[in-house]
PDB file of C-alpha atoms in Angstrom:
ATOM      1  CA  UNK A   1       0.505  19.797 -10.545  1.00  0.00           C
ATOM      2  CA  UNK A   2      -1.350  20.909  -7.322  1.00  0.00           C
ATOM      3  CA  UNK A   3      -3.274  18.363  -5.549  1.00  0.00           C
ATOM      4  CA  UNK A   4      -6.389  19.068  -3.905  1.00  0.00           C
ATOM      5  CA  UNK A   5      -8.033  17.383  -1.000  1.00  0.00           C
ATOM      6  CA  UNK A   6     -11.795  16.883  -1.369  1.00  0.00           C
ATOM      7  CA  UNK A   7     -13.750  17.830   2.082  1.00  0.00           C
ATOM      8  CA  UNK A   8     -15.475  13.662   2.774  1.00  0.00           C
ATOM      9  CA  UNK A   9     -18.528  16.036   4.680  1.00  0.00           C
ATOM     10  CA  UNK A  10     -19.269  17.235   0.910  1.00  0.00           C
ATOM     11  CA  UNK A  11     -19.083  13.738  -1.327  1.00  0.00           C
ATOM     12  CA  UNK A  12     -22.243  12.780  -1.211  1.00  0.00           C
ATOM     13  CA  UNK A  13     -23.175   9.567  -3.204  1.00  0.00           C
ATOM     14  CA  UNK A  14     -25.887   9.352  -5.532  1.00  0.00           C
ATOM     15  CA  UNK A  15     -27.143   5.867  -3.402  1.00  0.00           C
ATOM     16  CA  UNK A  16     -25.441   3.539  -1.075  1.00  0.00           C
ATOM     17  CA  UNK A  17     -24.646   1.052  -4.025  1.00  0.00           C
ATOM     18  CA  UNK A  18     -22.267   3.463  -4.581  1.00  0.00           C
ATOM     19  CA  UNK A  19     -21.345   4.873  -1.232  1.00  0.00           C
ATOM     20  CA  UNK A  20     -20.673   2.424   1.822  1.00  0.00           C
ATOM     21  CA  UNK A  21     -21.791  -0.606   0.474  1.00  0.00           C
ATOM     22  CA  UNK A  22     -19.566  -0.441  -2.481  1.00  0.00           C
ATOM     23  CA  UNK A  23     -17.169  -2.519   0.662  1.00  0.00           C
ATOM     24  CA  UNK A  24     -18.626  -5.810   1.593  1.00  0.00           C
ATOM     25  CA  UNK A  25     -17.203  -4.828   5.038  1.00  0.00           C
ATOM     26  CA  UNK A  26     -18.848  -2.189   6.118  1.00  0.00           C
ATOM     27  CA  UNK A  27     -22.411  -4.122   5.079  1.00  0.00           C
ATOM     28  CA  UNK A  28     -21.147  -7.315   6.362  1.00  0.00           C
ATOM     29  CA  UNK A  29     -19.919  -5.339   9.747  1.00  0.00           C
ATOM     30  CA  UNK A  30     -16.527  -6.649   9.036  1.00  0.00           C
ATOM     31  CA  UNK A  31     -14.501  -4.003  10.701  1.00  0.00           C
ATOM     32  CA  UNK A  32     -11.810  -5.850  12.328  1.00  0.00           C
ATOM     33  CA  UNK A  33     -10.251  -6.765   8.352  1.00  0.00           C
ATOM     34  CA  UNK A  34      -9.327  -3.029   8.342  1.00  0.00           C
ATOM     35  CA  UNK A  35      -6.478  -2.765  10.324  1.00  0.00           C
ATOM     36  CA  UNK A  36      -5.103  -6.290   8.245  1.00  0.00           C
ATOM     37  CA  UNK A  37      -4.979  -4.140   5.176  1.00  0.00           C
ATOM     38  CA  UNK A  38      -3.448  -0.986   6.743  1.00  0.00           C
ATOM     39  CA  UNK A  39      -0.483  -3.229   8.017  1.00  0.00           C
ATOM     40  CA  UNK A  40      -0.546  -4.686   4.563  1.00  0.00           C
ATOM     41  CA  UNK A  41      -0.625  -1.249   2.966  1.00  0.00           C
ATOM     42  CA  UNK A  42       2.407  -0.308   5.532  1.00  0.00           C
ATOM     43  CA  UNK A  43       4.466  -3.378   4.722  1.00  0.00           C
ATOM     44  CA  UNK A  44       3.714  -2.677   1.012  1.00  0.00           C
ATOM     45  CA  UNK A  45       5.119   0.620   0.746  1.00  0.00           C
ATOM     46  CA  UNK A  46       8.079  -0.895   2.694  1.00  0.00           C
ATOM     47  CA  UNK A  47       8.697  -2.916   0.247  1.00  0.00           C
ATOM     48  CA  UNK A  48       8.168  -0.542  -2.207  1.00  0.00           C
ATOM     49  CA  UNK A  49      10.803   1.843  -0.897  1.00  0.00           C
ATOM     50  CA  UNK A  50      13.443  -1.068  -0.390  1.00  0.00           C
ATOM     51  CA  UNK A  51      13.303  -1.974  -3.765  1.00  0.00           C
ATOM     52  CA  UNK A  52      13.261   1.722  -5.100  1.00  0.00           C
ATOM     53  CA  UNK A  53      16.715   2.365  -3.068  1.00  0.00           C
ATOM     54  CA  UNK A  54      18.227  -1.449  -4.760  1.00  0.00           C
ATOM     55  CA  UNK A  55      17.274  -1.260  -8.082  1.00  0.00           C
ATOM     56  CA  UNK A  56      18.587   2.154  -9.387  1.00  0.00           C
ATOM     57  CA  UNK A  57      15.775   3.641 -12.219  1.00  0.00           C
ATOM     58  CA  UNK A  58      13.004   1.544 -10.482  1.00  0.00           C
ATOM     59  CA  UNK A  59      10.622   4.276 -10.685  1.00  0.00           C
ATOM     60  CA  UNK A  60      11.470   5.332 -14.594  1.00  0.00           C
ATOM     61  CA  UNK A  61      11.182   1.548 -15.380  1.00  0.00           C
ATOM     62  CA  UNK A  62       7.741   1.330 -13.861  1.00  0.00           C
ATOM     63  CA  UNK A  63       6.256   5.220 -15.514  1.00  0.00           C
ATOM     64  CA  UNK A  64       7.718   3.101 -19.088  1.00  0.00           C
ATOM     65  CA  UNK A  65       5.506   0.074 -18.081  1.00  0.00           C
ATOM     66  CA  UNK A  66       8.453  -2.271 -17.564  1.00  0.00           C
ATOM     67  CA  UNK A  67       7.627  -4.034 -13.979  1.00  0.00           C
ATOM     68  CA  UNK A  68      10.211  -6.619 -14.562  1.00  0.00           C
ATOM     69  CA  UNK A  69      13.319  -5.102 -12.449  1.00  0.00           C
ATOM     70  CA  UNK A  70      10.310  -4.657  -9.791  1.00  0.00           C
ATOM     71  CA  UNK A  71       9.274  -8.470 -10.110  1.00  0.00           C
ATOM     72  CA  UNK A  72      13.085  -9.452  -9.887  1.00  0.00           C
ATOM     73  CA  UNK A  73      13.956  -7.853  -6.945  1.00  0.00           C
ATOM     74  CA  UNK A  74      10.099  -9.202  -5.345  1.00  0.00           C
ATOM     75  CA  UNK A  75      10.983 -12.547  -6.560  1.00  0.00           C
ATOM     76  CA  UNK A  76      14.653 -12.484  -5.134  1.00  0.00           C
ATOM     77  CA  UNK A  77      13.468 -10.708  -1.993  1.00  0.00           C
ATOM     78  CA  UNK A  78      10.451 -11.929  -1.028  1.00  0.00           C
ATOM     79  CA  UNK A  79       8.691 -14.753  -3.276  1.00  0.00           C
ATOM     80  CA  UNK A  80      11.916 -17.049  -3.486  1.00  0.00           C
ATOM     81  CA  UNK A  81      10.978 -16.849   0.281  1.00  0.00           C
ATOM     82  CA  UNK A  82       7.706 -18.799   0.412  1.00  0.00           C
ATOM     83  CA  UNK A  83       5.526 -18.814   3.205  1.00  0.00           C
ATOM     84  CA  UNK A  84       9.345 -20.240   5.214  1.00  0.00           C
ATOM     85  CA  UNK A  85       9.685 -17.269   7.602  1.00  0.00           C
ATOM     86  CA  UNK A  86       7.523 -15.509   9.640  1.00  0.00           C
ATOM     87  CA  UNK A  87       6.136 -12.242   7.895  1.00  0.00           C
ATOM     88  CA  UNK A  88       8.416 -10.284  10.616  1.00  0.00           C
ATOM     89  CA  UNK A  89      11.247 -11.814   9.619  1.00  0.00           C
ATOM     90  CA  UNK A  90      10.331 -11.333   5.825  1.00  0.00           C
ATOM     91  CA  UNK A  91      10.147  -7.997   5.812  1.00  0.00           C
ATOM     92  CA  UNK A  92      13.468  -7.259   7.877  1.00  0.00           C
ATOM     93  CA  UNK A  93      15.270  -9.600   5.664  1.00  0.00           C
ATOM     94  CA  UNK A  94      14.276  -7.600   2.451  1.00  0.00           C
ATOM     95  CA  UNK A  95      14.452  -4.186   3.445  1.00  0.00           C
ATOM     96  CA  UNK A  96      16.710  -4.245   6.668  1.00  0.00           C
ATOM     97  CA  UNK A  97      14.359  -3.590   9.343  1.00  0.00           C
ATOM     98  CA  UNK A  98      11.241  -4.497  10.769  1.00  0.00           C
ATOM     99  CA  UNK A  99       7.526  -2.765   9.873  1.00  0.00           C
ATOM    100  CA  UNK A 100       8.045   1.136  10.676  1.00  0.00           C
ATOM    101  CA  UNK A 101       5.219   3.268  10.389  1.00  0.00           C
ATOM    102  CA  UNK A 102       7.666   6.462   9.383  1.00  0.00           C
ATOM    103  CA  UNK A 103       8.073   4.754   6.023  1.00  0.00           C
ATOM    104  CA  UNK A 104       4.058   4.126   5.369  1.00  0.00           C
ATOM    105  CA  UNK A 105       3.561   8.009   6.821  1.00  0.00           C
ATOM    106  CA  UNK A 106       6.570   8.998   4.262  1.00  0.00           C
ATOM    107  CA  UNK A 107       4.637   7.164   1.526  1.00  0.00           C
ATOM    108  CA  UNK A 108       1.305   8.587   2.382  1.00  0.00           C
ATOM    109  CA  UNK A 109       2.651  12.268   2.237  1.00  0.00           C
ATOM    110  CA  UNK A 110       4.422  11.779  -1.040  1.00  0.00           C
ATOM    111  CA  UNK A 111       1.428  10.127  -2.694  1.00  0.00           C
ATOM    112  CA  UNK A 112      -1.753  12.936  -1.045  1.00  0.00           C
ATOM    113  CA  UNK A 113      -0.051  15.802  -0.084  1.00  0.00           C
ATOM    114  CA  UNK A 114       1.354  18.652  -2.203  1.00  0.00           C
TER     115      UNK A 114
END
């Protein structure tokens, strides 16, 4: 299936209800929250691939709608975990190394690019 990458310059909105102040942030002028959910969008798709390369048919489970080999390996990985260690050390401890932005830019051209 080709994807296809709309040109932003050409969505235009029918009002702002449904353009930029769909986000509370932007209205509010609470910018600095976006770069919280970009690390937690990175740290995410860590995650994500950590538990893809443990639990073998990860993926195939998920496209059947079975998310429980998914919550096992969260649960074992991450939840059992608490709030006990330090984010940083979370997230080294489940998938062997700290936040790297090659796995996020990995993620990003698997899910938008062709």
């Amino acid at each position: 299936m080709e994807r296809r990458i709309e040109d932003p310059a050409r969505i235009v909105p029918p009002d702002d209800r449904l353009g930029c102040l769909q986000d509370i942030h932007w209205y509010d002028g609470a910018f600095r929250l976006f770069p919280d959910y970009t690390l937690g969008a990175m740290a995410a798709a860590q995650l994500f691939d950590a538990a893809k390369k443990d639990v073998p048919g990860l993926q195939a489970a998920i496209g059947r709608g079975e998310f429980m080999p998914l919550v096992d390996w969260l649960t074992a990985n991450v939840h059992a975990k608490a709030s006990y260690p330090a984010t940083r050390e979370l997230l080294s401890a489940a998938t062997g190394r700290p936040l790297d932005p090659a796995v996020f830019k990995a993620h990003l051209k698997a899910r938008y690019l062709p």
